[in-house]
Amino acid sequence: MTEQNTAAPAAADPELRERLVGSIRELLPQVLRREVDGVTEDTALMDALGLSSTTGLELVLELEERLELEISVEDLGRDDFGTVGSLADYVAGNLLTEA
């Protein structure tokens, strides 16, 4: 039997997370191709805004380009797209660094 790593991810840099939330909010109208008002960290991406798996992937790619980051999408799942905040948490905790 193999052990799974159940440790909680390291706390994300609050400044980076704030930048991610802001960037997600700014990119949503572009990705969804319509105006979106009143988006907060708690806004449900799929339920409230109708984000699909395709537009979710586009959003992640746009985030990478805008912030010049590389995001590991290996463990990216539907739950990570729950809210603006949950996506920011995932991204902040899953950045790839150049070796």
Short mmCIF file of N, CA and C in Angstrom, two decimals:
data_model
loop_
_atom_site.label_atom_id
_atom_site.label_comp_id
_atom_site.label_asym_id
_atom_site.label_seq_id
_atom_site.Cartn_x
_atom_site.Cartn_y
_atom_site.Cartn_z
N MET A 1 0.84 -1.17 0.00
CA MET A 1 0.00 0.00 0.00
C MET A 1 0.90 1.24 0.00
N THR A 2 0.53 2.21 -0.81
CA THR A 2 1.34 3.44 -0.87
C THR A 2 0.68 4.52 -0.04
N GLU A 3 1.52 5.35 0.54
CA GLU A 3 1.01 6.47 1.33
C GLU A 3 0.72 7.64 0.42
N GLN A 4 -0.39 8.30 0.66
CA GLN A 4 -0.71 9.50 -0.10
C GLN A 4 -0.33 10.71 0.73
N ASN A 5 0.11 11.72 0.05
CA ASN A 5 0.45 12.96 0.72
C ASN A 5 -0.84 13.69 1.07
N THR A 6 -1.13 13.75 2.36
CA THR A 6 -2.37 14.41 2.79
C THR A 6 -2.09 15.74 3.46
N ALA A 7 -0.86 16.18 3.39
CA ALA A 7 -0.51 17.46 4.00
C ALA A 7 -1.21 18.59 3.25
N ALA A 8 -1.62 19.58 3.99
CA ALA A 8 -2.25 20.75 3.38
C ALA A 8 -1.21 21.51 2.58
N PRO A 9 -1.60 22.11 1.46
CA PRO A 9 -0.64 22.88 0.69
C PRO A 9 -0.13 24.07 1.50
N ALA A 10 1.07 24.48 1.18
CA ALA A 10 1.65 25.63 1.87
C ALA A 10 0.77 26.86 1.64
N ALA A 11 0.70 27.70 2.63
CA ALA A 11 -0.10 28.92 2.53
C ALA A 11 0.43 29.77 1.38
N ALA A 12 -0.48 30.23 0.57
CA ALA A 12 -0.10 31.04 -0.59
C ALA A 12 0.27 32.45 -0.13
N ASP A 13 1.13 33.05 -0.89
CA ASP A 13 1.51 34.44 -0.66
C ASP A 13 0.26 35.30 -0.80
N PRO A 14 -0.14 36.01 0.26
CA PRO A 14 -1.38 36.81 0.21
C PRO A 14 -1.38 37.85 -0.91
N GLU A 15 -0.22 38.43 -1.19
CA GLU A 15 -0.14 39.43 -2.26
C GLU A 15 -0.36 38.78 -3.62
N LEU A 16 0.23 37.60 -3.83
CA LEU A 16 0.04 36.87 -5.09
C LEU A 16 -1.43 36.48 -5.24
N ARG A 17 -2.02 35.99 -4.16
CA ARG A 17 -3.42 35.57 -4.22
C ARG A 17 -4.32 36.75 -4.57
N GLU A 18 -4.04 37.91 -3.98
CA GLU A 18 -4.83 39.11 -4.27
C GLU A 18 -4.70 39.49 -5.75
N ARG A 19 -3.48 39.41 -6.29
CA ARG A 19 -3.27 39.68 -7.72
C ARG A 19 -4.04 38.68 -8.58
N LEU A 20 -4.07 37.42 -8.17
CA LEU A 20 -4.79 36.40 -8.92
C LEU A 20 -6.29 36.68 -8.93
N VAL A 21 -6.84 37.00 -7.77
CA VAL A 21 -8.27 37.31 -7.69
C VAL A 21 -8.60 38.49 -8.61
N GLY A 22 -7.79 39.54 -8.55
CA GLY A 22 -8.01 40.71 -9.41
C GLY A 22 -7.91 40.37 -10.88
N SER A 23 -6.93 39.58 -11.23
CA SER A 23 -6.75 39.20 -12.64
C SER A 23 -7.89 38.32 -13.13
N ILE A 24 -8.34 37.40 -12.30
CA ILE A 24 -9.48 36.55 -12.68
C ILE A 24 -10.70 37.43 -12.94
N ARG A 25 -10.96 38.37 -12.02
CA ARG A 25 -12.11 39.27 -12.19
C ARG A 25 -12.00 40.07 -13.48
N GLU A 26 -10.80 40.54 -13.81
CA GLU A 26 -10.60 41.33 -15.03
C GLU A 26 -10.71 40.48 -16.30
N LEU A 27 -10.32 39.22 -16.23
CA LEU A 27 -10.32 38.36 -17.41
C LEU A 27 -11.68 37.73 -17.71
N LEU A 28 -12.54 37.64 -16.72
CA LEU A 28 -13.83 36.97 -16.93
C LEU A 28 -14.65 37.53 -18.08
N PRO A 29 -14.80 38.85 -18.22
CA PRO A 29 -15.59 39.35 -19.37
C PRO A 29 -14.97 38.95 -20.71
N GLN A 30 -13.66 38.94 -20.79
CA GLN A 30 -12.98 38.55 -22.03
C GLN A 30 -13.23 37.07 -22.34
N VAL A 31 -13.08 36.23 -21.33
CA VAL A 31 -13.22 34.78 -21.52
C VAL A 31 -14.68 34.40 -21.77
N LEU A 32 -15.60 35.02 -21.04
CA LEU A 32 -17.02 34.70 -21.19
C LEU A 32 -17.67 35.45 -22.35
N ARG A 33 -16.95 36.43 -22.89
CA ARG A 33 -17.42 37.21 -24.03
C ARG A 33 -18.74 37.94 -23.75
N ARG A 34 -18.81 38.45 -22.50
CA ARG A 34 -19.96 39.26 -22.09
C ARG A 34 -19.59 40.00 -20.83
N GLU A 35 -20.35 41.04 -20.52
CA GLU A 35 -20.10 41.81 -19.30
C GLU A 35 -20.49 40.97 -18.08
N VAL A 36 -19.69 41.07 -17.05
CA VAL A 36 -20.03 40.44 -15.77
C VAL A 36 -19.79 41.48 -14.68
N ASP A 37 -20.83 41.76 -13.92
CA ASP A 37 -20.76 42.80 -12.89
C ASP A 37 -20.81 42.18 -11.51
N GLY A 38 -20.21 42.87 -10.57
CA GLY A 38 -20.31 42.49 -9.17
C GLY A 38 -19.58 41.20 -8.81
N VAL A 39 -18.58 40.84 -9.57
CA VAL A 39 -17.83 39.61 -9.28
C VAL A 39 -16.95 39.84 -8.05
N THR A 40 -17.08 38.94 -7.09
CA THR A 40 -16.25 38.98 -5.89
C THR A 40 -15.49 37.67 -5.77
N GLU A 41 -14.70 37.57 -4.74
CA GLU A 41 -13.95 36.36 -4.47
C GLU A 41 -14.88 35.15 -4.26
N ASP A 42 -16.10 35.41 -3.80
CA ASP A 42 -17.05 34.33 -3.51
C ASP A 42 -18.00 34.01 -4.67
N THR A 43 -17.84 34.68 -5.80
CA THR A 43 -18.71 34.43 -6.94
C THR A 43 -18.47 33.03 -7.49
N ALA A 44 -19.54 32.27 -7.65
CA ALA A 44 -19.46 30.91 -8.20
C ALA A 44 -19.23 30.99 -9.71
N LEU A 45 -18.11 30.46 -10.14
CA LEU A 45 -17.74 30.58 -11.55
C LEU A 45 -18.68 29.81 -12.47
N MET A 46 -18.96 28.57 -12.14
CA MET A 46 -19.81 27.76 -13.03
C MET A 46 -21.29 28.02 -12.79
N ASP A 47 -21.69 28.01 -11.52
CA ASP A 47 -23.12 28.15 -11.21
C ASP A 47 -23.65 29.54 -11.50
N ALA A 48 -22.94 30.58 -11.07
CA ALA A 48 -23.44 31.95 -11.23
C ALA A 48 -23.09 32.55 -12.59
N LEU A 49 -21.90 32.21 -13.10
CA LEU A 49 -21.45 32.86 -14.33
C LEU A 49 -21.51 31.96 -15.57
N GLY A 50 -21.74 30.68 -15.37
CA GLY A 50 -21.85 29.78 -16.51
C GLY A 50 -20.52 29.40 -17.13
N LEU A 51 -19.44 29.46 -16.36
CA LEU A 51 -18.14 29.06 -16.86
C LEU A 51 -18.18 27.58 -17.20
N SER A 52 -17.70 27.21 -18.38
CA SER A 52 -17.65 25.80 -18.80
C SER A 52 -16.23 25.29 -18.66
N SER A 53 -16.03 24.02 -18.91
CA SER A 53 -14.67 23.47 -18.84
C SER A 53 -13.77 24.13 -19.88
N THR A 54 -14.33 24.43 -21.03
CA THR A 54 -13.55 25.07 -22.10
C THR A 54 -13.16 26.50 -21.71
N THR A 55 -14.13 27.26 -21.23
CA THR A 55 -13.81 28.64 -20.84
C THR A 55 -12.95 28.66 -19.57
N GLY A 56 -13.08 27.65 -18.73
CA GLY A 56 -12.22 27.55 -17.55
C GLY A 56 -10.76 27.36 -17.94
N LEU A 57 -10.52 26.49 -18.91
CA LEU A 57 -9.16 26.28 -19.39
C LEU A 57 -8.63 27.55 -20.05
N GLU A 58 -9.47 28.21 -20.81
CA GLU A 58 -9.07 29.48 -21.44
C GLU A 58 -8.70 30.51 -20.38
N LEU A 59 -9.46 30.55 -19.29
CA LEU A 59 -9.18 31.48 -18.20
C LEU A 59 -7.81 31.19 -17.58
N VAL A 60 -7.50 29.93 -17.36
CA VAL A 60 -6.20 29.55 -16.79
C VAL A 60 -5.06 29.94 -17.74
N LEU A 61 -5.25 29.71 -19.03
CA LEU A 61 -4.23 30.08 -20.01
C LEU A 61 -4.03 31.59 -20.07
N GLU A 62 -5.11 32.34 -20.00
CA GLU A 62 -5.02 33.80 -19.99
C GLU A 62 -4.32 34.30 -18.73
N LEU A 63 -4.59 33.65 -17.60
CA LEU A 63 -3.91 34.01 -16.35
C LEU A 63 -2.40 33.80 -16.48
N GLU A 64 -2.02 32.67 -17.06
CA GLU A 64 -0.60 32.39 -17.26
C GLU A 64 0.06 33.49 -18.09
N GLU A 65 -0.61 33.85 -19.16
CA GLU A 65 -0.05 34.86 -20.06
C GLU A 65 0.02 36.22 -19.39
N ARG A 66 -1.05 36.63 -18.74
CA ARG A 66 -1.12 37.96 -18.13
C ARG A 66 -0.09 38.11 -17.01
N LEU A 67 0.04 37.10 -16.17
CA LEU A 67 0.90 37.20 -15.00
C LEU A 67 2.29 36.59 -15.23
N GLU A 68 2.50 36.09 -16.44
CA GLU A 68 3.79 35.47 -16.80
C GLU A 68 4.16 34.38 -15.80
N LEU A 69 3.20 33.48 -15.57
CA LEU A 69 3.37 32.35 -14.66
C LEU A 69 3.10 31.06 -15.42
N GLU A 70 3.59 29.96 -14.87
CA GLU A 70 3.27 28.65 -15.42
C GLU A 70 2.54 27.88 -14.33
N ILE A 71 1.33 27.45 -14.67
CA ILE A 71 0.45 26.81 -13.70
C ILE A 71 0.36 25.32 -14.00
N SER A 72 0.57 24.49 -12.99
CA SER A 72 0.40 23.05 -13.14
C SER A 72 -1.10 22.75 -13.17
N VAL A 73 -1.56 22.12 -14.23
CA VAL A 73 -2.98 21.80 -14.34
C VAL A 73 -3.23 20.31 -14.10
N GLU A 74 -2.19 19.60 -13.69
CA GLU A 74 -2.29 18.15 -13.49
C GLU A 74 -3.41 17.78 -12.53
N ASP A 75 -3.54 18.51 -11.43
CA ASP A 75 -4.55 18.19 -10.42
C ASP A 75 -5.74 19.14 -10.45
N LEU A 76 -5.82 19.98 -11.47
CA LEU A 76 -6.91 20.95 -11.58
C LEU A 76 -8.22 20.23 -11.84
N GLY A 77 -9.20 20.46 -10.97
CA GLY A 77 -10.49 19.79 -11.12
C GLY A 77 -11.64 20.77 -11.04
N ARG A 78 -12.82 20.23 -11.23
CA ARG A 78 -14.04 21.04 -11.22
C ARG A 78 -14.18 21.83 -9.91
N ASP A 79 -13.83 21.22 -8.78
CA ASP A 79 -13.96 21.90 -7.49
C ASP A 79 -13.10 23.16 -7.42
N ASP A 80 -11.98 23.16 -8.13
CA ASP A 80 -11.10 24.32 -8.12
C ASP A 80 -11.73 25.52 -8.83
N PHE A 81 -12.73 25.26 -9.65
CA PHE A 81 -13.46 26.32 -10.34
C PHE A 81 -14.74 26.69 -9.60
N GLY A 82 -14.84 26.31 -8.33
CA GLY A 82 -16.04 26.61 -7.55
C GLY A 82 -16.31 28.10 -7.46
N THR A 83 -15.30 28.85 -7.06
CA THR A 83 -15.44 30.31 -6.93
C THR A 83 -14.17 30.97 -7.44
N VAL A 84 -14.23 32.28 -7.58
CA VAL A 84 -13.04 33.05 -7.95
C VAL A 84 -11.93 32.77 -6.94
N GLY A 85 -12.27 32.76 -5.66
CA GLY A 85 -11.30 32.52 -4.60
C GLY A 85 -10.69 31.13 -4.65
N SER A 86 -11.51 30.11 -4.92
CA SER A 86 -10.97 28.75 -4.96
C SER A 86 -10.03 28.57 -6.15
N LEU A 87 -10.31 29.23 -7.25
CA LEU A 87 -9.39 29.16 -8.40
C LEU A 87 -8.09 29.89 -8.07
N ALA A 88 -8.19 31.04 -7.42
CA ALA A 88 -6.98 31.77 -7.02
C ALA A 88 -6.14 30.92 -6.06
N ASP A 89 -6.80 30.22 -5.14
CA ASP A 89 -6.09 29.35 -4.19
C ASP A 89 -5.36 28.24 -4.94
N TYR A 90 -6.04 27.61 -5.91
CA TYR A 90 -5.41 26.53 -6.66
C TYR A 90 -4.17 27.05 -7.41
N VAL A 91 -4.36 28.14 -8.13
CA VAL A 91 -3.26 28.68 -8.93
C VAL A 91 -2.08 29.05 -8.03
N ALA A 92 -2.35 29.75 -6.94
CA ALA A 92 -1.29 30.17 -6.04
C ALA A 92 -0.51 28.98 -5.48
N GLY A 93 -1.18 27.87 -5.30
CA GLY A 93 -0.54 26.69 -4.74
C GLY A 93 0.03 25.73 -5.76
N ASN A 94 -0.14 26.02 -7.06
CA ASN A 94 0.28 25.09 -8.10
C ASN A 94 1.06 25.76 -9.22
N LEU A 95 1.94 26.66 -8.83
CA LEU A 95 2.79 27.32 -9.81
C LEU A 95 4.02 26.46 -10.07
N LEU A 96 4.41 26.38 -11.31
CA LEU A 96 5.62 25.66 -11.69
C LEU A 96 6.79 26.64 -11.68
N THR A 97 7.90 26.19 -11.22
CA THR A 97 9.09 27.03 -11.23
C THR A 97 10.11 26.43 -12.16
N GLU A 98 10.90 27.28 -12.75
CA GLU A 98 11.93 26.81 -13.66
C GLU A 98 13.03 26.14 -12.85
N ALA A 99 13.43 24.96 -13.30
CA ALA A 99 14.48 24.23 -12.60
C ALA A 99 15.84 24.63 -13.08
#
